[in-house]
mmCIF file of C-alpha atoms in Angstrom:
data_model
loop_
_atom_site.group_PDB
_atom_site.id
_atom_site.type_symbol
_atom_site.label_atom_id
_atom_site.label_comp_id
_atom_site.label_asym_id
_atom_site.label_seq_id
_atom_site.Cartn_x
_atom_site.Cartn_y
_atom_site.Cartn_z
ATOM 1 C CA UNK D 1 22.066 6.640 2.540
ATOM 2 C CA UNK D 2 20.695 7.258 5.921
ATOM 3 C CA UNK D 3 21.166 4.002 8.216
ATOM 4 C CA UNK D 4 18.179 5.554 10.389
ATOM 5 C CA UNK D 5 16.092 2.080 11.643
ATOM 6 C CA UNK D 6 12.861 1.562 9.709
ATOM 7 C CA UNK D 7 9.149 1.049 11.416
ATOM 8 C CA UNK D 8 8.070 -1.384 9.104
ATOM 9 C CA UNK D 9 3.978 -3.107 8.993
ATOM 10 C CA UNK D 10 3.634 -5.615 7.323
ATOM 11 C CA UNK D 11 -0.355 -6.153 5.587
ATOM 12 C CA UNK D 12 -0.549 -9.530 4.088
ATOM 13 C CA UNK D 13 -3.969 -10.399 2.084
ATOM 14 C CA UNK D 14 -4.946 -12.979 4.187
ATOM 15 C CA UNK D 15 -8.807 -12.658 1.713
ATOM 16 C CA UNK D 16 -10.903 -15.792 -0.399
ATOM 17 C CA UNK D 17 -9.613 -14.680 -3.409
ATOM 18 C CA UNK D 18 -6.013 -15.678 -1.819
ATOM 19 C CA UNK D 19 -6.026 -18.666 -1.207
ATOM 20 C CA UNK D 20 -4.336 -20.414 -3.653
ATOM 21 C CA UNK D 21 -1.154 -17.935 -2.448
ATOM 22 C CA UNK D 22 -0.827 -18.457 1.340
ATOM 23 C CA UNK D 23 2.724 -20.388 0.418
ATOM 24 C CA UNK D 24 4.147 -17.731 -1.826
ATOM 25 C CA UNK D 25 2.374 -15.279 0.279
ATOM 26 C CA UNK D 26 4.698 -16.779 3.163
ATOM 27 C CA UNK D 27 7.381 -17.012 1.856
ATOM 28 C CA UNK D 28 8.381 -14.313 -0.312
ATOM 29 C CA UNK D 29 7.305 -12.551 3.283
ATOM 30 C CA UNK D 30 9.470 -14.187 4.926
ATOM 31 C CA UNK D 31 12.436 -13.733 2.908
ATOM 32 C CA UNK D 32 11.460 -9.401 3.207
ATOM 33 C CA UNK D 33 12.012 -10.561 7.096
ATOM 34 C CA UNK D 34 15.950 -11.182 6.267
ATOM 35 C CA UNK D 35 16.155 -8.221 3.677
ATOM 36 C CA UNK D 36 15.475 -5.287 6.873
ATOM 37 C CA UNK D 37 18.781 -4.622 9.598
ATOM 38 C CA UNK D 38 18.680 -5.843 12.852
ATOM 39 C CA UNK D 39 17.517 -2.973 14.440
ATOM 40 C CA UNK D 40 14.295 -2.537 11.879
ATOM 41 C CA UNK D 41 11.418 -2.908 14.034
ATOM 42 C CA UNK D 42 8.401 -4.717 12.272
ATOM 43 C CA UNK D 43 5.014 -5.565 12.677
ATOM 44 C CA UNK D 44 3.203 -7.897 10.961
ATOM 45 C CA UNK D 45 -0.958 -7.990 10.446
ATOM 46 C CA UNK D 46 -3.547 -10.187 8.428
ATOM 47 C CA UNK D 47 -6.324 -9.080 7.195
ATOM 48 C CA UNK D 48 -9.463 -9.966 5.271
ATOM 49 C CA UNK D 49 -13.071 -9.643 6.546
ATOM 50 C CA UNK D 50 -11.406 -9.238 9.664
ATOM 51 C CA UNK D 51 -8.006 -7.222 10.463
ATOM 52 C CA UNK D 52 -5.691 -9.022 13.464
ATOM 53 C CA UNK D 53 -2.248 -7.681 14.848
ATOM 54 C CA UNK D 54 -0.164 -11.122 14.432
ATOM 55 C CA UNK D 55 2.869 -8.779 16.500
ATOM 56 C CA UNK D 56 3.141 -5.503 17.279
ATOM 57 C CA UNK D 57 7.284 -4.203 16.446
ATOM 58 C CA UNK D 58 9.857 -5.829 17.218
ATOM 59 C CA UNK D 59 13.250 -5.956 16.356
ATOM 60 C CA UNK D 60 12.641 -9.953 17.293
ATOM 61 C CA UNK D 61 12.771 -11.372 12.960
ATOM 62 C CA UNK D 62 11.964 -15.311 14.367
ATOM 63 C CA UNK D 63 8.896 -13.630 16.164
ATOM 64 C CA UNK D 64 7.611 -12.179 13.341
ATOM 65 C CA UNK D 65 8.927 -15.107 10.836
ATOM 66 C CA UNK D 66 6.543 -17.282 13.492
ATOM 67 C CA UNK D 67 3.408 -14.293 12.834
ATOM 68 C CA UNK D 68 4.081 -14.853 8.282
ATOM 69 C CA UNK D 69 3.751 -18.819 8.881
ATOM 70 C CA UNK D 70 0.590 -18.217 11.306
ATOM 71 C CA UNK D 71 -1.579 -15.676 9.260
ATOM 72 C CA UNK D 72 -4.991 -17.667 7.607
ATOM 73 C CA UNK D 73 -8.920 -16.177 6.800
ATOM 74 C CA UNK D 74 -10.447 -16.255 4.235
ATOM 75 C CA UNK D 75 -14.151 -14.253 3.599
ATOM 76 C CA UNK D 76 -13.887 -10.310 2.489
ATOM 77 C CA UNK D 77 -10.702 -8.312 1.691
ATOM 78 C CA UNK D 78 -10.864 -4.764 4.190
ATOM 79 C CA UNK D 79 -8.000 -3.645 2.050
ATOM 80 C CA UNK D 80 -8.309 0.390 2.802
ATOM 81 C CA UNK D 81 -9.417 -0.739 6.751
ATOM 82 C CA UNK D 82 -6.245 -2.370 6.930
ATOM 83 C CA UNK D 83 -4.195 0.113 6.236
ATOM 84 C CA UNK D 84 -5.521 2.741 8.414
ATOM 85 C CA UNK D 85 -4.637 0.687 10.907
ATOM 86 C CA UNK D 86 -1.577 -0.300 9.691
ATOM 87 C CA UNK D 87 -1.608 4.124 10.414
ATOM 88 C CA UNK D 88 -2.569 4.156 13.240
ATOM 89 C CA UNK D 89 -0.850 1.888 14.640
ATOM 90 C CA UNK D 90 2.640 3.820 13.580
ATOM 91 C CA UNK D 91 0.784 6.479 14.579
ATOM 92 C CA UNK D 92 2.682 5.754 17.875
ATOM 93 C CA UNK D 93 6.016 5.412 16.893
ATOM 94 C CA UNK D 94 8.258 7.914 17.533
ATOM 95 C CA UNK D 95 10.337 8.100 14.231
ATOM 96 C CA UNK D 96 10.219 9.523 10.830
ATOM 97 C CA UNK D 97 11.401 6.531 9.142
ATOM 98 C CA UNK D 98 7.792 4.488 8.882
ATOM 99 C CA UNK D 99 6.685 2.795 6.085
ATOM 100 C CA UNK D 100 3.649 -0.453 5.305
ATOM 101 C CA UNK D 101 4.408 -2.830 2.544
ATOM 102 C CA UNK D 102 1.159 -4.970 1.600
ATOM 103 C CA UNK D 103 0.335 -7.462 -0.142
ATOM 104 C CA UNK D 104 -2.842 -8.023 -1.995
ATOM 105 C CA UNK D 105 -5.208 -8.159 -4.724
ATOM 106 C CA UNK D 106 -6.347 -4.767 -4.305
ATOM 107 C CA UNK D 107 -9.257 -5.545 -4.200
ATOM 108 C CA UNK D 108 -11.326 -3.709 -1.397
ATOM 109 C CA UNK D 109 -14.901 -5.320 -1.331
ATOM 110 C CA UNK D 110 -16.645 -2.184 0.442
ATOM 111 C CA UNK D 111 -15.433 0.360 -3.415
ATOM 112 C CA UNK D 112 -16.102 -2.528 -5.086
ATOM 113 C CA UNK D 113 -19.849 -3.396 -3.919
ATOM 114 C CA UNK D 114 -19.560 0.867 -4.781
ATOM 115 C CA UNK D 115 -18.331 1.061 -7.852
ATOM 116 C CA UNK D 116 -20.800 -2.083 -8.991
ATOM 117 C CA UNK D 117 -23.576 0.584 -8.162
ATOM 118 C CA UNK D 118 -22.203 2.888 -10.391
ATOM 119 C CA UNK D 119 -21.689 0.652 -13.402
ATOM 120 C CA UNK D 120 -25.637 -0.924 -12.623
ATOM 121 C CA UNK D 121 -26.913 0.996 -15.064
ATOM 122 C CA UNK D 122 -24.349 2.903 -17.532
ATOM 123 C CA UNK D 123 -23.358 0.858 -21.288
ATOM 124 C CA UNK D 124 -20.389 -0.857 -21.906
ATOM 125 C CA UNK D 125 -18.784 1.551 -23.872
ATOM 126 C CA UNK D 126 -19.581 4.213 -21.055
ATOM 127 C CA UNK D 127 -18.260 1.338 -18.177
ATOM 128 C CA UNK D 128 -13.889 2.086 -18.517
ATOM 129 C CA UNK D 129 -14.449 5.311 -17.519
ATOM 130 C CA UNK D 130 -17.615 5.969 -15.495
ATOM 131 C CA UNK D 131 -15.724 5.635 -11.840
ATOM 132 C CA UNK D 132 -13.817 7.678 -10.320
ATOM 133 C CA UNK D 133 -10.772 5.681 -8.320
ATOM 134 C CA UNK D 134 -9.610 8.687 -6.331
ATOM 135 C CA UNK D 135 -12.750 9.138 -5.316
ATOM 136 C CA UNK D 136 -14.104 7.196 -2.005
ATOM 137 C CA UNK D 137 -14.602 8.553 1.366
ATOM 138 C CA UNK D 138 -12.720 5.731 3.154
ATOM 139 C CA UNK D 139 -10.369 6.253 0.194
ATOM 140 C CA UNK D 140 -9.706 9.562 1.164
ATOM 141 C CA UNK D 141 -9.863 8.922 4.595
ATOM 142 C CA UNK D 142 -7.114 6.714 4.684
ATOM 143 C CA UNK D 143 -4.276 8.961 2.320
ATOM 144 C CA UNK D 144 -4.568 12.051 4.327
ATOM 145 C CA UNK D 145 -4.322 10.000 7.232
ATOM 146 C CA UNK D 146 -1.082 8.748 5.411
ATOM 147 C CA UNK D 147 -0.824 12.286 4.481
ATOM 148 C CA UNK D 148 -0.130 13.266 8.163
ATOM 149 C CA UNK D 149 1.567 10.807 9.358
ATOM 150 C CA UNK D 150 4.447 10.548 6.039
ATOM 151 C CA UNK D 151 3.901 7.037 5.511
ATOM 152 C CA UNK D 152 5.745 5.349 3.210
ATOM 153 C CA UNK D 153 3.356 2.461 0.955
ATOM 154 C CA UNK D 154 4.256 0.069 -0.772
ATOM 155 C CA UNK D 155 1.509 -2.333 -2.520
ATOM 156 C CA UNK D 156 2.293 -5.470 -4.206
ATOM 157 C CA UNK D 157 -0.456 -6.643 -6.297
ATOM 158 C CA UNK D 158 -1.080 -10.009 -6.742
ATOM 159 C CA UNK D 159 -2.162 -11.204 -10.243
ATOM 160 C CA UNK D 160 -5.434 -12.835 -8.773
ATOM 161 C CA UNK D 161 -8.689 -11.870 -9.908
ATOM 162 C CA UNK D 162 -6.955 -10.392 -13.718
ATOM 163 C CA UNK D 163 -9.632 -10.349 -16.208
ATOM 164 C CA UNK D 164 -7.294 -10.346 -18.674
ATOM 165 C CA UNK D 165 -6.074 -13.752 -17.949
ATOM 166 C CA UNK D 166 -9.270 -14.109 -19.413
ATOM 167 C CA UNK D 167 -10.657 -15.806 -22.388
ATOM 168 C CA UNK D 168 -13.311 -14.044 -23.052
ATOM 169 C CA UNK D 169 -13.986 -10.988 -19.834
ATOM 170 C CA UNK D 170 -17.002 -8.752 -19.886
ATOM 171 C CA UNK D 171 -16.587 -4.437 -20.001
ATOM 172 C CA UNK D 172 -17.444 -5.123 -15.674
ATOM 173 C CA UNK D 173 -14.486 -6.279 -15.408
ATOM 174 C CA UNK D 174 -12.092 -4.322 -16.692
ATOM 175 C CA UNK D 175 -14.038 -1.861 -15.700
ATOM 176 C CA UNK D 176 -13.871 -2.740 -11.469
ATOM 177 C CA UNK D 177 -10.149 -4.938 -11.886
ATOM 178 C CA UNK D 178 -9.466 -1.286 -13.674
ATOM 179 C CA UNK D 179 -9.945 1.341 -10.793
ATOM 180 C CA UNK D 180 -8.489 -1.336 -8.681
ATOM 181 C CA UNK D 181 -5.401 -1.119 -9.531
ATOM 182 C CA UNK D 182 -5.967 2.834 -9.926
ATOM 183 C CA UNK D 183 -6.189 3.299 -6.827
ATOM 184 C CA UNK D 184 -3.178 1.291 -5.311
ATOM 185 C CA UNK D 185 -0.999 3.318 -8.307
ATOM 186 C CA UNK D 186 -2.677 6.484 -6.347
ATOM 187 C CA UNK D 187 -1.614 4.944 -2.587
ATOM 188 C CA UNK D 188 2.145 4.649 -3.860
ATOM 189 C CA UNK D 189 1.789 7.643 -5.549
ATOM 190 C CA UNK D 190 0.925 9.780 -2.920
ATOM 191 C CA UNK D 191 2.360 8.030 -0.415
ATOM 192 C CA UNK D 192 6.407 7.516 -2.377
ATOM 193 C CA UNK D 193 6.080 4.649 -2.392
ATOM 194 C CA UNK D 194 5.663 2.014 -5.777
ATOM 195 C CA UNK D 195 3.291 -0.095 -7.120
ATOM 196 C CA UNK D 196 5.274 -3.594 -7.986
ATOM 197 C CA UNK D 197 2.882 -6.019 -9.817
ATOM 198 C CA UNK D 198 3.536 -9.619 -9.481
ATOM 199 C CA UNK D 199 2.474 -11.477 -12.983
ATOM 200 C CA UNK D 200 4.843 -14.401 -12.136
ATOM 201 C CA UNK D 201 4.777 -15.839 -8.395
ATOM 202 C CA UNK D 202 8.502 -16.520 -8.529
ATOM 203 C CA UNK D 203 8.780 -12.937 -8.856
ATOM 204 C CA UNK D 204 7.320 -12.803 -5.486
ATOM 205 C CA UNK D 205 9.989 -12.916 -3.396
ATOM 206 C CA UNK D 206 12.703 -10.398 -5.394
ATOM 207 C CA UNK D 207 10.213 -7.454 -5.563
ATOM 208 C CA UNK D 208 10.133 -8.283 -1.656
ATOM 209 C CA UNK D 209 13.912 -7.786 -2.107
ATOM 210 C CA UNK D 210 14.074 -4.778 -4.438
ATOM 211 C CA UNK D 211 11.519 -2.849 -1.389
ATOM 212 C CA UNK D 212 13.971 -3.513 0.829
ATOM 213 C CA UNK D 213 16.796 -1.926 -0.190
ATOM 214 C CA UNK D 214 14.356 0.542 -1.556
ATOM 215 C CA UNK D 215 13.471 1.221 2.278
ATOM 216 C CA UNK D 216 17.549 2.209 2.449
ATOM 217 C CA UNK D 217 17.526 4.473 0.237
ATOM 218 C CA UNK D 218 14.336 7.002 1.598
ATOM 219 C CA UNK D 219 16.114 10.560 3.017
ATOM 220 C CA UNK D 220 14.206 12.297 4.925
ATOM 221 C CA UNK D 221 13.809 16.599 3.839
ATOM 222 C CA UNK D 222 12.703 19.738 5.293
ATOM 223 C CA UNK D 223 12.243 22.837 4.025
ATOM 224 C CA UNK D 224 10.742 26.328 4.340
ATOM 225 C CA UNK D 225 8.040 27.225 2.086
ATOM 226 C CA UNK D 226 7.434 31.101 0.868
ATOM 227 C CA UNK D 227 3.546 29.806 2.142
ATOM 228 C CA UNK D 228 3.402 30.262 5.461
ATOM 229 C CA UNK D 229 -0.516 29.838 5.722
ATOM 230 C CA UNK D 230 -1.988 26.614 7.571
ATOM 231 C CA UNK D 231 -5.222 27.107 5.458
ATOM 232 C CA UNK D 232 -5.302 23.056 5.322
ATOM 233 C CA UNK D 233 -4.779 23.063 1.241
ATOM 234 C CA UNK D 234 -3.123 20.344 -0.635
ATOM 235 C CA UNK D 235 0.484 22.090 -1.929
ATOM 236 C CA UNK D 236 2.500 20.287 -4.649
ATOM 237 C CA UNK D 237 5.844 19.422 -3.976
ATOM 238 C CA UNK D 238 8.669 18.005 -6.390
ATOM 239 C CA UNK D 239 12.449 17.469 -5.580
ATOM 240 C CA UNK D 240 14.671 17.061 -8.919
ATOM 241 C CA UNK D 241 18.472 15.970 -8.291
ATOM 242 C CA UNK D 242 20.950 17.627 -10.800
ATOM 243 C CA UNK D 243 22.817 13.397 -11.686
ATOM 244 C CA UNK D 244 21.012 12.941 -14.731
ATOM 245 C CA UNK D 245 22.023 9.228 -13.532
ATOM 246 C CA UNK D 246 19.594 9.279 -10.774
ATOM 247 C CA UNK D 247 15.593 9.574 -10.278
ATOM 248 C CA UNK D 248 14.408 11.708 -7.033
ATOM 249 C CA UNK D 249 10.944 10.373 -6.468
ATOM 250 C CA UNK D 250 8.903 11.588 -3.483
ATOM 251 C CA UNK D 251 5.517 12.637 -2.105
ATOM 252 C CA UNK D 252 3.359 14.821 -4.801
ATOM 253 C CA UNK D 253 2.311 17.024 -1.806
ATOM 254 C CA UNK D 254 0.870 17.706 1.591
ATOM 255 C CA UNK D 255 -2.458 19.563 3.127
ATOM 256 C CA UNK D 256 -0.503 23.005 5.302
ATOM 257 C CA UNK D 257 -2.108 21.827 8.295
#
C-alpha cells in the first residue's frame, strides 16, 4: 500500500433536510479526521444554498475539527455545485492522490426540480423509468471535471427523505428519490470511489473509518494506450488482478484529451 499523503476535501451537507442529523454528522466527521495520516492535508466545506470554505488544506487536524464543529446552514442543497467547488480547490493541489468525501442525502435541489418537470405529465406507472439519472448539464460537467483531475469521490448517503420509510409513498416520491441515489452511485462508479448508504445513525462513524481505510489502499497506475488519438472520446478501462481473494476497483475510463 502506498504511503504518499492525500489531499482530502470534506463536504458537509448543511441543508435544511439534514438538521436532525447535525450532531451525528459532526461527531462522525471528527472521527474521520482521527483516521487520516498525520501528513494528509484536509479541507472542510459546508454547503446548503451557499457554499462556504471553512478551512483550506491543512495538516492541522485540530483546525479541521473546529471547522466541523462550526458547520451550519439551512435551505436548499447545491450538491453538484459544491462538488464542482471542491474540484476547483483540489485543482490547485499538486498531487495525484486527491479525494472528496461528501456527506449528503444526495438530493440536489435544482436537479430534483428538473426531475419534477419531467414527471409532471407522466402517469404513475411510467414514473420509475422516466428520469435519466445520467443526464443533466451541471451533473455531467462536474463528472467531466472529476475525470480530468483524477479525483476519487466517496459519497456517504444519509437516510433523510427515503420514501420507503413512509407508510404509503407515492410513485413520484419513489422516482425522485431513486434518481438522486442513482446519481450518487454514478459519481462513485465514475471516479473509482464507493457509495456508502447510512441506514442507521450509529453506522455513520464506522463508514467514515471504512472510507479512511480505503484511501490508504489507492494506487496510481499508468499505461500507454494503443490508440494514441486525442479525439476527446471516452475510453473504457478495466483493471484486473490475478489473485481471486482481491477485488480491483478503478475509474471506469477517461476522455482522450
